[in-house]
PDB file of N, CA, C and O in Angstrom:
ATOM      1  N   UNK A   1      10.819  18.646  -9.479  1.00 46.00           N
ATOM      2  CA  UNK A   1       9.876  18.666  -8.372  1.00 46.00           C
ATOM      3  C   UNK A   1      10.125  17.497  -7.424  1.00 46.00           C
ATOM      4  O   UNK A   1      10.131  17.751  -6.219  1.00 46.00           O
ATOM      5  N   UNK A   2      10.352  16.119  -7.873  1.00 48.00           N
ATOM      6  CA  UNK A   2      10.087  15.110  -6.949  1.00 48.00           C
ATOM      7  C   UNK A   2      11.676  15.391  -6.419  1.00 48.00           C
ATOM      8  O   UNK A   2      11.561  16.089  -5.411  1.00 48.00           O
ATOM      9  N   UNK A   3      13.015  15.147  -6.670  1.00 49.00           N
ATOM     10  CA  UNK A   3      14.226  16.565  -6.195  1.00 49.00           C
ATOM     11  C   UNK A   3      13.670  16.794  -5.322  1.00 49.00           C
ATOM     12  O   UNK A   3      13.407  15.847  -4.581  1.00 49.00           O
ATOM     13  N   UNK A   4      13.285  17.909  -5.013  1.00 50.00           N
ATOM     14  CA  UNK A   4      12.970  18.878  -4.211  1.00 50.00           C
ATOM     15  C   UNK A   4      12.198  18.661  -3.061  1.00 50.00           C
ATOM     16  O   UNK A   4      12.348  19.037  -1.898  1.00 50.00           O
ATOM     17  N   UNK A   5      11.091  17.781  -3.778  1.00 49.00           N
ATOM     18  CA  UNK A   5      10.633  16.654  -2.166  1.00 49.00           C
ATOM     19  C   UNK A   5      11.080  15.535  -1.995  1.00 49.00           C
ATOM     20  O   UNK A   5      10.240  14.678  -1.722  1.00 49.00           O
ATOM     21  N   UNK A   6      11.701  15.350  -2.032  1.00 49.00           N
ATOM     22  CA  UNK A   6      12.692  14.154  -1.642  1.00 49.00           C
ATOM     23  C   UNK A   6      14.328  13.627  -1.606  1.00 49.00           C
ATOM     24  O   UNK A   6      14.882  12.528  -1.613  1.00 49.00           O
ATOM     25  N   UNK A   7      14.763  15.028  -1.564  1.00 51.00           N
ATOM     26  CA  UNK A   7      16.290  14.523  -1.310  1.00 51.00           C
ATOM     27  C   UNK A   7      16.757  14.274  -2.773  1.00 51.00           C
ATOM     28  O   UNK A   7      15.843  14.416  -3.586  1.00 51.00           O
ATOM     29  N   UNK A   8      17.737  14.000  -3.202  1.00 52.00           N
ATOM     30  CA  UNK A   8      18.798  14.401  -4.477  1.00 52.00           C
ATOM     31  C   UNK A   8      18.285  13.243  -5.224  1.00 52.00           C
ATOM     32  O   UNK A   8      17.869  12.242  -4.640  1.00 52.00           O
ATOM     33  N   UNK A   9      18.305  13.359  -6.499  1.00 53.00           N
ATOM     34  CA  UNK A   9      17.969  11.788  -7.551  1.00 53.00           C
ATOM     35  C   UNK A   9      18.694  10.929  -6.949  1.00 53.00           C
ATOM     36  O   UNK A   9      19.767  11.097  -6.370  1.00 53.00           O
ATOM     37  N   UNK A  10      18.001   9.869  -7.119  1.00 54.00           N
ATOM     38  CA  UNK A  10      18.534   8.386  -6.756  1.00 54.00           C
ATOM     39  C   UNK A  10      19.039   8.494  -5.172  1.00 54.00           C
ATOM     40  O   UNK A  10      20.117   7.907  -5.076  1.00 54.00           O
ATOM     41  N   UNK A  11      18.733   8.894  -4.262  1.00 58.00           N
ATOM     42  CA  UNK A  11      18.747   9.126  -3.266  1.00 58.00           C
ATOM     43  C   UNK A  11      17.984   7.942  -2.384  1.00 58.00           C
ATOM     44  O   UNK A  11      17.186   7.202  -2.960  1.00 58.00           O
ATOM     45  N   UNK A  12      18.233   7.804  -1.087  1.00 66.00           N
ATOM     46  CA  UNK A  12      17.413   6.621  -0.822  1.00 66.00           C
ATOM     47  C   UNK A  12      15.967   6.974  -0.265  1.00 66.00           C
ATOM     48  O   UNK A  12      14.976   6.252  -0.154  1.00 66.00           O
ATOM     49  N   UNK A  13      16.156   8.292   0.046  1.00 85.00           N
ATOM     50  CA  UNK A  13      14.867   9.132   0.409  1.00 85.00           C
ATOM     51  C   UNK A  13      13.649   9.611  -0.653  1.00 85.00           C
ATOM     52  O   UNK A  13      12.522   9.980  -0.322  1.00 85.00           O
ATOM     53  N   UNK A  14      14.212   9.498  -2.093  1.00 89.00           N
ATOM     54  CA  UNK A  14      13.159   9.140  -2.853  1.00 89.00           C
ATOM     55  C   UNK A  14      12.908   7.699  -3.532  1.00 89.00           C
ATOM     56  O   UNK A  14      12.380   7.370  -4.594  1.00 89.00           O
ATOM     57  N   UNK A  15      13.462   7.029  -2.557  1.00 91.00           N
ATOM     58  CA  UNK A  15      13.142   5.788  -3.057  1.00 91.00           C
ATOM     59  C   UNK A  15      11.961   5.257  -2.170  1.00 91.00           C
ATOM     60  O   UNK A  15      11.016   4.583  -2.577  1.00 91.00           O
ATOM     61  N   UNK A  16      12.157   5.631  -1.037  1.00 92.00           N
ATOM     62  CA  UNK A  16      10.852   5.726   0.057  1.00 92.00           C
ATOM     63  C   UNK A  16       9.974   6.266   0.402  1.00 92.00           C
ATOM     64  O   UNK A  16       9.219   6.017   1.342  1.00 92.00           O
ATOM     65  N   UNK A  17       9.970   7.419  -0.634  1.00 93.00           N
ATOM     66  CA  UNK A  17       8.998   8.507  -0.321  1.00 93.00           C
ATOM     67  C   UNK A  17       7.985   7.675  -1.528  1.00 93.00           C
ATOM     68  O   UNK A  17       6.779   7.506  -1.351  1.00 93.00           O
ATOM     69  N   UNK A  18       8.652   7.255  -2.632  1.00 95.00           N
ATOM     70  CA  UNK A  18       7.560   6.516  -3.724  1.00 95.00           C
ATOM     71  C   UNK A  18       6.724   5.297  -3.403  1.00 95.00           C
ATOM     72  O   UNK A  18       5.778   4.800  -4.014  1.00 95.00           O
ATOM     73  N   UNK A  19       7.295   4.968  -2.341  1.00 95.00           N
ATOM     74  CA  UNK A  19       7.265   3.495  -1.847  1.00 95.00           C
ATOM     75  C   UNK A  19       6.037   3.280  -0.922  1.00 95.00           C
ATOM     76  O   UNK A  19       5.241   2.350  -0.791  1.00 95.00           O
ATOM     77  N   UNK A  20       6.208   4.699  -0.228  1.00 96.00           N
ATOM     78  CA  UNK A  20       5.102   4.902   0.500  1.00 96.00           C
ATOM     79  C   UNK A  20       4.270   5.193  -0.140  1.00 96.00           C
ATOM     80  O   UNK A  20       3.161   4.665  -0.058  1.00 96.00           O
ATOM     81  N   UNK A  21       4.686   6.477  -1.282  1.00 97.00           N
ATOM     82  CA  UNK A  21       2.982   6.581  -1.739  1.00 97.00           C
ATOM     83  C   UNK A  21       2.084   5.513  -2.503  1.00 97.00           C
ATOM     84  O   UNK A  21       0.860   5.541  -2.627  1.00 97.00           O
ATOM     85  N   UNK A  22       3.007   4.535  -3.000  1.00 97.00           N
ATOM     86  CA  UNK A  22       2.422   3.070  -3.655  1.00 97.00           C
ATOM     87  C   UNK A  22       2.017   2.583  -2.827  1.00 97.00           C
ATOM     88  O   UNK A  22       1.062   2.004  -3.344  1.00 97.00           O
ATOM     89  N   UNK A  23       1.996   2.194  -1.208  1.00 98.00           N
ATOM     90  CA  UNK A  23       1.267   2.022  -0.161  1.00 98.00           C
ATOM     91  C   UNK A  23       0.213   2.918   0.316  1.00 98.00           C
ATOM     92  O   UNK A  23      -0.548   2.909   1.283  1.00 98.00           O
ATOM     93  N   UNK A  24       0.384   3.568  -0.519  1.00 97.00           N
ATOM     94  CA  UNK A  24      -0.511   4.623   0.416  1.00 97.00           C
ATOM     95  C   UNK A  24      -1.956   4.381  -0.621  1.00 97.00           C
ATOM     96  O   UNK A  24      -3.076   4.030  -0.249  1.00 97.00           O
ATOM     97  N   UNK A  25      -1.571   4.644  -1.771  1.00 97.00           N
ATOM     98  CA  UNK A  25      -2.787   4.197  -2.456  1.00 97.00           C
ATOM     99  C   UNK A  25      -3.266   2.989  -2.658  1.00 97.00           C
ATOM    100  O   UNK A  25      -4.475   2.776  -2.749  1.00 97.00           O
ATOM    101  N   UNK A  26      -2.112   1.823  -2.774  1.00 97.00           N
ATOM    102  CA  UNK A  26      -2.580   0.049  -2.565  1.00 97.00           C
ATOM    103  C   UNK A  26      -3.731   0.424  -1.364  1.00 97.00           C
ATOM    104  O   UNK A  26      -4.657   1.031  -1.901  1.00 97.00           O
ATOM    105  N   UNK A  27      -3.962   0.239   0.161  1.00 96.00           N
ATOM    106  CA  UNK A  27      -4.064   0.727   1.152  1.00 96.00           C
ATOM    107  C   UNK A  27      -5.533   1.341   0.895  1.00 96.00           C
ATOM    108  O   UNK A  27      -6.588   0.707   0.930  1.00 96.00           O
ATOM    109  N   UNK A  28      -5.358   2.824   0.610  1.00 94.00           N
ATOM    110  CA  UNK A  28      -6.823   3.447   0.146  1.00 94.00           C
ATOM    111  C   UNK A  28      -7.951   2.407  -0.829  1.00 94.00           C
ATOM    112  O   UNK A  28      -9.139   2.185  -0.596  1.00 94.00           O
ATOM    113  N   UNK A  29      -6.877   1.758  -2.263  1.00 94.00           N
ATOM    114  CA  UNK A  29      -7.835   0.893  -2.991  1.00 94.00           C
ATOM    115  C   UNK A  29      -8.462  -0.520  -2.188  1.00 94.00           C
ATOM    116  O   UNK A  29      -9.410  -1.216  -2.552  1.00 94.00           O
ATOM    117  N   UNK A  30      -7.777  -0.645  -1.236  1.00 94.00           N
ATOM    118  CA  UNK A  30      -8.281  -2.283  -0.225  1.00 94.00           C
ATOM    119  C   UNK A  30      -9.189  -1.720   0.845  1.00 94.00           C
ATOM    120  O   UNK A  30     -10.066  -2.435   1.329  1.00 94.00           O
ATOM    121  N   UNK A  31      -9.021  -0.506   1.226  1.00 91.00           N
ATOM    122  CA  UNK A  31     -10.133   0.127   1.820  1.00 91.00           C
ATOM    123  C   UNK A  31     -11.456   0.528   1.330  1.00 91.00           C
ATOM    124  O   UNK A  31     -12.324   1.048   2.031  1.00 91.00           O
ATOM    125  N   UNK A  32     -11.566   0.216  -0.088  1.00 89.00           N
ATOM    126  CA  UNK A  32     -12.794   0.649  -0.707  1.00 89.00           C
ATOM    127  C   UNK A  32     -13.862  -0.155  -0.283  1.00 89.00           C
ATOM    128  O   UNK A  32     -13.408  -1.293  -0.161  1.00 89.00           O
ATOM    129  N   UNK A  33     -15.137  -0.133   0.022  1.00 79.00           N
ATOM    130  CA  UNK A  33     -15.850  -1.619  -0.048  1.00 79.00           C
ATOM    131  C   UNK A  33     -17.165  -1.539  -1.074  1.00 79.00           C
ATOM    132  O   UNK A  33     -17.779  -2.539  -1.446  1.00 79.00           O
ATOM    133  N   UNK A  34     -17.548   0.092  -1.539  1.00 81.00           N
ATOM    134  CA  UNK A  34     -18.149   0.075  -2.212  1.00 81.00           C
ATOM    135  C   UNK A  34     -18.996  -0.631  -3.817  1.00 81.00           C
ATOM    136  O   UNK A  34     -20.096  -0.679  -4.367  1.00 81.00           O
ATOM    137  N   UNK A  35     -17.458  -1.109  -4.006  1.00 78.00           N
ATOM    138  CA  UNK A  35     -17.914  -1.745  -5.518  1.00 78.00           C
ATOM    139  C   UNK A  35     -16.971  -3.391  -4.843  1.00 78.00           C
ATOM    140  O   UNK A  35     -16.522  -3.660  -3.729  1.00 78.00           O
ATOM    141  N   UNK A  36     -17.007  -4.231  -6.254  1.00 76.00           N
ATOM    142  CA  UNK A  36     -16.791  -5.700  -5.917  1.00 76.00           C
ATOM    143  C   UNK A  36     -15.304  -5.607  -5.856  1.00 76.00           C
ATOM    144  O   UNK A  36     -14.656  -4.921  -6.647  1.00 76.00           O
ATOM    145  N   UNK A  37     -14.783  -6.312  -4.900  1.00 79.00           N
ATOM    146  CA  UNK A  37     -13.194  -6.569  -4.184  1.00 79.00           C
ATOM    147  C   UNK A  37     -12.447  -6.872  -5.171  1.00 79.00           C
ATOM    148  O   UNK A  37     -13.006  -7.758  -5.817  1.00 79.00           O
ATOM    149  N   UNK A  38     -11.100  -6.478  -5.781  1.00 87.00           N
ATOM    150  CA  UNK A  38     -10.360  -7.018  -6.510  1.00 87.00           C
ATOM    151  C   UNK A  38      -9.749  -7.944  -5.697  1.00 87.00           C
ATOM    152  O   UNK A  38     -10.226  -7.979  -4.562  1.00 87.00           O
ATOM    153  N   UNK A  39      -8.395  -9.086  -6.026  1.00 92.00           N
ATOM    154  CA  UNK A  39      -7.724  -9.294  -5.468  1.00 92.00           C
ATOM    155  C   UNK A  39      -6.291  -8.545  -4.974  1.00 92.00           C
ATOM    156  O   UNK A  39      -5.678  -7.756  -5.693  1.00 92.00           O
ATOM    157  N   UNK A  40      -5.965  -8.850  -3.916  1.00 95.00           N
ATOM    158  CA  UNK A  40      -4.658  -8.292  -2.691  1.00 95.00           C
ATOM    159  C   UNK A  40      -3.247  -8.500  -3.962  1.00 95.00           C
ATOM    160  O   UNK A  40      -2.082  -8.115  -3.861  1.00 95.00           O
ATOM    161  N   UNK A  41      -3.875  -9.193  -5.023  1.00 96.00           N
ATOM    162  CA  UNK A  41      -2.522  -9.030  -5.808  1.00 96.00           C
ATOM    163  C   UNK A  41      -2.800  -8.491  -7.020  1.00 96.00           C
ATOM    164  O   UNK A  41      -1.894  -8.327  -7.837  1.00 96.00           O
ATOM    165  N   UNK A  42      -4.009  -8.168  -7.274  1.00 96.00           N
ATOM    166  CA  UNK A  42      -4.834  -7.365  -8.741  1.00 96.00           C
ATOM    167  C   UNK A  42      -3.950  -6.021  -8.132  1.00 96.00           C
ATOM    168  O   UNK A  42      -3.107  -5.554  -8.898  1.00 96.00           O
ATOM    169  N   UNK A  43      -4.088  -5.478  -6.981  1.00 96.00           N
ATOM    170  CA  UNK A  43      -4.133  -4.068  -6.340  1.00 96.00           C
ATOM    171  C   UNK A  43      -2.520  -4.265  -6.688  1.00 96.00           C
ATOM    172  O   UNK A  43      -1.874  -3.492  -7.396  1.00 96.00           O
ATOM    173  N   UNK A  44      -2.115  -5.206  -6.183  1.00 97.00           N
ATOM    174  CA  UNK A  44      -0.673  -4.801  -5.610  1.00 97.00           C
ATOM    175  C   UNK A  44       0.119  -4.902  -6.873  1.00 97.00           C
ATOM    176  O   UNK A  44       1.242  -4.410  -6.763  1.00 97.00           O
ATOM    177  N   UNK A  45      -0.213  -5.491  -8.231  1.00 97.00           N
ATOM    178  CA  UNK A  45       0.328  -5.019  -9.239  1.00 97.00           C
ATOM    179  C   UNK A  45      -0.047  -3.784  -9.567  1.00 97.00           C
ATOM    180  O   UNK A  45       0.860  -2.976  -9.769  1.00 97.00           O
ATOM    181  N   UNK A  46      -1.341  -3.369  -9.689  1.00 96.00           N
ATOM    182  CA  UNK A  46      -2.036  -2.203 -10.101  1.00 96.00           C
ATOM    183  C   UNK A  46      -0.949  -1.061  -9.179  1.00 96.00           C
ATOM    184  O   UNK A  46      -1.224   0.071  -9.578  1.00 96.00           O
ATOM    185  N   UNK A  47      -0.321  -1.029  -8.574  1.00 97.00           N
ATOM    186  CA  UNK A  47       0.722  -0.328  -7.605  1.00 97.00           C
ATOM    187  C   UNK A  47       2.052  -0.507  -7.802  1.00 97.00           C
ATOM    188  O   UNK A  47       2.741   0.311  -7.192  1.00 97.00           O
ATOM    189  N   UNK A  48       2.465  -1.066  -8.257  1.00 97.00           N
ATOM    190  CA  UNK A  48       3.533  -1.737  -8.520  1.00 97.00           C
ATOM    191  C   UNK A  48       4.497  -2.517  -8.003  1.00 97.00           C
ATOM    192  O   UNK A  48       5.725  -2.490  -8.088  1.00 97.00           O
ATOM    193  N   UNK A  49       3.415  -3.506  -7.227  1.00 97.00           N
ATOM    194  CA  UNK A  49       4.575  -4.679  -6.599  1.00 97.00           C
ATOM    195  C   UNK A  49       4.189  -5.706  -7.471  1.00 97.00           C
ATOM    196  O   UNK A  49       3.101  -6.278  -7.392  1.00 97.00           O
ATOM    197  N   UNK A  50       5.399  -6.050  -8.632  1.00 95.00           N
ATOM    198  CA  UNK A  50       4.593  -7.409  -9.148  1.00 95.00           C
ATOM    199  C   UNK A  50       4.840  -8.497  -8.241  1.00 95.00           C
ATOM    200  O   UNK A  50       4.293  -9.483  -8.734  1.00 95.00           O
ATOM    201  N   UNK A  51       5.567  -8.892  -6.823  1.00 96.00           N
ATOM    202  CA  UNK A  51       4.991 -10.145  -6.319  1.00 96.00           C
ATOM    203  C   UNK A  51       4.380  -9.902  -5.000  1.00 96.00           C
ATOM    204  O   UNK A  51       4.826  -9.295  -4.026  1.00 96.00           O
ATOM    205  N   UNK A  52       3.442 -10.411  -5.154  1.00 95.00           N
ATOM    206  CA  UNK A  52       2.883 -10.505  -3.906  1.00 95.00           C
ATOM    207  C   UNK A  52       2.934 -10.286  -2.698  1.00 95.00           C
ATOM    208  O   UNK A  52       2.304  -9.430  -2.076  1.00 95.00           O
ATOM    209  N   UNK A  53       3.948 -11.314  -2.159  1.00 96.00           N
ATOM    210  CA  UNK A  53       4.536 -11.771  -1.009  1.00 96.00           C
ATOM    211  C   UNK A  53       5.765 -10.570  -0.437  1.00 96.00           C
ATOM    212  O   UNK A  53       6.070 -10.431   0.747  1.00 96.00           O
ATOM    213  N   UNK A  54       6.327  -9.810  -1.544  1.00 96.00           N
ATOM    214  CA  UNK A  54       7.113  -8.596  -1.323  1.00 96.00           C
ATOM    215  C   UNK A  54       6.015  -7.510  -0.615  1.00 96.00           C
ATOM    216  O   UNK A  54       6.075  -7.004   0.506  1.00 96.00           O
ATOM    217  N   UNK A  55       4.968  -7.331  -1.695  1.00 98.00           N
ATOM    218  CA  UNK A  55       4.061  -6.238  -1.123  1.00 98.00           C
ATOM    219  C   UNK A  55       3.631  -6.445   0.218  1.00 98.00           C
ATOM    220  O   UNK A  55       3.762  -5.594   1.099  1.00 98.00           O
ATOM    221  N   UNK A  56       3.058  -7.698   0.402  1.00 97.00           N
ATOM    222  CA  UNK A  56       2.501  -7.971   1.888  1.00 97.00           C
ATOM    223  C   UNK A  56       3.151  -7.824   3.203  1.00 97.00           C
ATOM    224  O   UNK A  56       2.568  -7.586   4.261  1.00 97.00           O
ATOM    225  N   UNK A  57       4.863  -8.046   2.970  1.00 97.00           N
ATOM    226  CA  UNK A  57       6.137  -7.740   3.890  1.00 97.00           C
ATOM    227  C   UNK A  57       5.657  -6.415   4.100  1.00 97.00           C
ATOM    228  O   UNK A  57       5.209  -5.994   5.166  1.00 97.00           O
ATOM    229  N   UNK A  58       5.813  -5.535   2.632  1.00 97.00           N
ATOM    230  CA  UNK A  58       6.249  -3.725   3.272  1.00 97.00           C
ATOM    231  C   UNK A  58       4.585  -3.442   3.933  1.00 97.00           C
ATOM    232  O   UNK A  58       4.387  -2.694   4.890  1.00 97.00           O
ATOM    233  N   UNK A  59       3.733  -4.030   3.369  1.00 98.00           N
ATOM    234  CA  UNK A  59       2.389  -3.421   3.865  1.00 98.00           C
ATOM    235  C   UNK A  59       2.087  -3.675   5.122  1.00 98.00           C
ATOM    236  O   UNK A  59       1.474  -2.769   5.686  1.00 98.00           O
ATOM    237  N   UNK A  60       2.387  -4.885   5.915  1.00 97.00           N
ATOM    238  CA  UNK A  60       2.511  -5.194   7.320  1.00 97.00           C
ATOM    239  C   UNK A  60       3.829  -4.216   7.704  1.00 97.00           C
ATOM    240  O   UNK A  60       3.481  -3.136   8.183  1.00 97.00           O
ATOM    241  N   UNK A  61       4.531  -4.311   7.642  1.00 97.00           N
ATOM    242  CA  UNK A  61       5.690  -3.219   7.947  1.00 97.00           C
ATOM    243  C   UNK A  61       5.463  -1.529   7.909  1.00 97.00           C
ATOM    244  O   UNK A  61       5.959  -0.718   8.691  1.00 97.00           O
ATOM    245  N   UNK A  62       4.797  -1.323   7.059  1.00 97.00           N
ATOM    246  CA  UNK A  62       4.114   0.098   7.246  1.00 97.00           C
ATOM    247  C   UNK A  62       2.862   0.334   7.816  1.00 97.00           C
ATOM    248  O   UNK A  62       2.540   1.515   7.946  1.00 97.00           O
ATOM    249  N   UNK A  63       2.070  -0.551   8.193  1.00 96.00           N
ATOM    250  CA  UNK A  63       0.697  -0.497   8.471  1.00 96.00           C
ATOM    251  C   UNK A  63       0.210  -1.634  10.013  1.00 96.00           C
ATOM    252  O   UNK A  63      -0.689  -1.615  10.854  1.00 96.00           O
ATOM    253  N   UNK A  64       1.346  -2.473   9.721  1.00 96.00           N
ATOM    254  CA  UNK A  64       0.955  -3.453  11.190  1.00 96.00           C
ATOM    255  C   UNK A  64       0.230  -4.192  10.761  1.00 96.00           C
ATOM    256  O   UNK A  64       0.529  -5.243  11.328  1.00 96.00           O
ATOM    257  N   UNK A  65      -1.110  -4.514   9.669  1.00 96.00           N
ATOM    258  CA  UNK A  65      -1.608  -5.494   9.362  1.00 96.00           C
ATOM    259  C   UNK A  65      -1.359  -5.895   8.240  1.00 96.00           C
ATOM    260  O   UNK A  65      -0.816  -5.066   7.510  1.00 96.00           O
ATOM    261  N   UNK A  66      -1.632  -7.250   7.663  1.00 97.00           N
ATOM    262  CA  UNK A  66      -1.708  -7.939   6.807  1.00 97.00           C
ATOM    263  C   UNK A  66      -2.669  -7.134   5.580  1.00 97.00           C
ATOM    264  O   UNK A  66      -3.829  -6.869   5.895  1.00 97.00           O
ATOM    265  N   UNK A  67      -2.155  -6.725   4.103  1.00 97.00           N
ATOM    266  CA  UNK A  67      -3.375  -6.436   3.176  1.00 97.00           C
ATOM    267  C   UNK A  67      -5.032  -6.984   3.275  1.00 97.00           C
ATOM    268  O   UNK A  67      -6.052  -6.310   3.131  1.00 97.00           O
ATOM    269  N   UNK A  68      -4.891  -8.521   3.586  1.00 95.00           N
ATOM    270  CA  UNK A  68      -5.985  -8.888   3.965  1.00 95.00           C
ATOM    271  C   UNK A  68      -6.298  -8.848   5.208  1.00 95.00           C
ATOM    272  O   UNK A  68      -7.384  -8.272   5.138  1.00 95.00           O
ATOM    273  N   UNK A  69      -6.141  -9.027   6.168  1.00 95.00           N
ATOM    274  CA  UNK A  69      -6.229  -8.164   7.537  1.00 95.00           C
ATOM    275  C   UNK A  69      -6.893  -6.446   7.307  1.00 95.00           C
ATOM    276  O   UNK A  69      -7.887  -6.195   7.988  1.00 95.00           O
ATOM    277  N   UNK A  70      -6.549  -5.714   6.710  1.00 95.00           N
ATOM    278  CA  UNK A  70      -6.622  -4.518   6.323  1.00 95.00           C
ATOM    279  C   UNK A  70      -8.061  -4.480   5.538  1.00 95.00           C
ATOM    280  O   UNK A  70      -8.792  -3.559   5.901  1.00 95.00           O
ATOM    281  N   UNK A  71      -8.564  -5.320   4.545  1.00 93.00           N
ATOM    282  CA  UNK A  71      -9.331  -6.001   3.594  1.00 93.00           C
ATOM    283  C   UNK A  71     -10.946  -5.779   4.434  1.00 93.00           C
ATOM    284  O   UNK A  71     -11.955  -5.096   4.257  1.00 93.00           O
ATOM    285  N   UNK A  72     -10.279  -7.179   5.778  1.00 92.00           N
ATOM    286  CA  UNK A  72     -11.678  -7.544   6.062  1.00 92.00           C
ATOM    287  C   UNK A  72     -12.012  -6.491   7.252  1.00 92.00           C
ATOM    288  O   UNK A  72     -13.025  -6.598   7.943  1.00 92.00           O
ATOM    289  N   UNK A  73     -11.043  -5.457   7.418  1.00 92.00           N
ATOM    290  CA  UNK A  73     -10.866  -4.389   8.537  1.00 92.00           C
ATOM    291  C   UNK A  73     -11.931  -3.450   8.344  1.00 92.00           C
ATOM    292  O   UNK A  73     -12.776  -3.225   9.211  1.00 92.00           O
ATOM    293  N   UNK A  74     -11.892  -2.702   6.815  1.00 91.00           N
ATOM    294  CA  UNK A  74     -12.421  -2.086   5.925  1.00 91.00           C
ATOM    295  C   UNK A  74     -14.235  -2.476   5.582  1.00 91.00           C
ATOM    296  O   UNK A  74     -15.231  -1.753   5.578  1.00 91.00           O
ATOM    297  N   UNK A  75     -14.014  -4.144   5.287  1.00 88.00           N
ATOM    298  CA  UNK A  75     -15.547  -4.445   5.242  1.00 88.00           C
ATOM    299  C   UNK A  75     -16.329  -4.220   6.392  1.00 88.00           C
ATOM    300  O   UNK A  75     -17.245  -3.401   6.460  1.00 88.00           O
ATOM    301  N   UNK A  76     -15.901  -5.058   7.407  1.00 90.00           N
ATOM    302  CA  UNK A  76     -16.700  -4.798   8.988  1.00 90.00           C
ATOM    303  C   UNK A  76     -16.498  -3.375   9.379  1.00 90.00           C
ATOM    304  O   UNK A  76     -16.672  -3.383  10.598  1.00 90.00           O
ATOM    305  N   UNK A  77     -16.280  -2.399   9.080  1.00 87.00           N
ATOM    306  CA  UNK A  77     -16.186  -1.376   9.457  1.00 87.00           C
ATOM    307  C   UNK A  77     -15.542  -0.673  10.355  1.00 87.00           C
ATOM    308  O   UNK A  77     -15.793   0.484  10.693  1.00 87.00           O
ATOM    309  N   UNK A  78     -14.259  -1.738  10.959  1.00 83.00           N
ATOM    310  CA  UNK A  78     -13.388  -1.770  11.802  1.00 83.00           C
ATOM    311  C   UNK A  78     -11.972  -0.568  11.304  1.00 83.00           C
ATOM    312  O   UNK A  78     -11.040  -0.303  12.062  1.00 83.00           O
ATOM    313  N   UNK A  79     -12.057  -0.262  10.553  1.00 81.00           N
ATOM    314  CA  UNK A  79     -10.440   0.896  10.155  1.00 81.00           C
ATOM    315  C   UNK A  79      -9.939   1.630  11.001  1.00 81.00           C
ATOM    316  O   UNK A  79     -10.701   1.543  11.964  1.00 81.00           O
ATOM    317  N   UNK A  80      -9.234   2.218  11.220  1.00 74.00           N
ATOM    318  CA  UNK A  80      -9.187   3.343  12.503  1.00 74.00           C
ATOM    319  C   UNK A  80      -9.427   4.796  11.859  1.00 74.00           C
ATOM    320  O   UNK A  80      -9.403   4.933  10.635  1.00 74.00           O
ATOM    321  N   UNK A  81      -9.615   5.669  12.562  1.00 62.00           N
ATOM    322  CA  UNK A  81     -10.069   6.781  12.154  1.00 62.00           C
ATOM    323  C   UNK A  81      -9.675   7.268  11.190  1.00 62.00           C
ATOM    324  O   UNK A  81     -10.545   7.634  10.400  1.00 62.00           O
ATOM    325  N   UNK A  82      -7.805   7.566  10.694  1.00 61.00           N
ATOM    326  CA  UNK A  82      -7.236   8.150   9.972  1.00 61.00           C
ATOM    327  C   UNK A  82      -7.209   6.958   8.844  1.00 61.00           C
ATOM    328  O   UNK A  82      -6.501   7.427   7.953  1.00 61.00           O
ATOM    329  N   UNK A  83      -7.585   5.789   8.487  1.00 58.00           N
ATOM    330  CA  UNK A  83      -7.902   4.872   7.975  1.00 58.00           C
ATOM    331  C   UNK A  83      -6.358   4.458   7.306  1.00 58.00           C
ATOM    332  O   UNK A  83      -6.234   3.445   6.619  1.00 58.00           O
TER     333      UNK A  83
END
């Protein structure tokens, strides 16, 4: 299945298609504000960047803001529509 959406094993197109979706859900979990905030690096292991400072590169790089930028975006109620 993942083949099939994404271009041949070990391909570089499923290396980015995973990459995103680990952003995509880091991202959704920093958007939560309902319950108490983990930390920007609780999440970003929970996703699988174990360092930090890697995750925060691709997450500004895919998103334009900073995880925490994104964080306090989410609390004030500032997100953009498609969040």
């Amino acid at each position: 299945m993942l083949p099939a959406a994404c271009g041949h094993p070990g391909s570089r197109g499923s290396g980015r298609w995973i990459i995103r979706r680990r952003l995509e859900g880091a991202r959704g979990e920093l958007a939560v504000t309902e319950r108490a905030p983990r930390t920007i690096e609780a999440v970003a292991r929970s996703w699988g960047f174990p360092n930090p400072a890697h995750f925060t590169r691709r997450f500004r790089m895919a998103y334009g803001v900073t995880p925490g930028e994104w964080t306090r975006l989410a609390r004030q109620g500032g997100l953009p529509p498609n969040g």
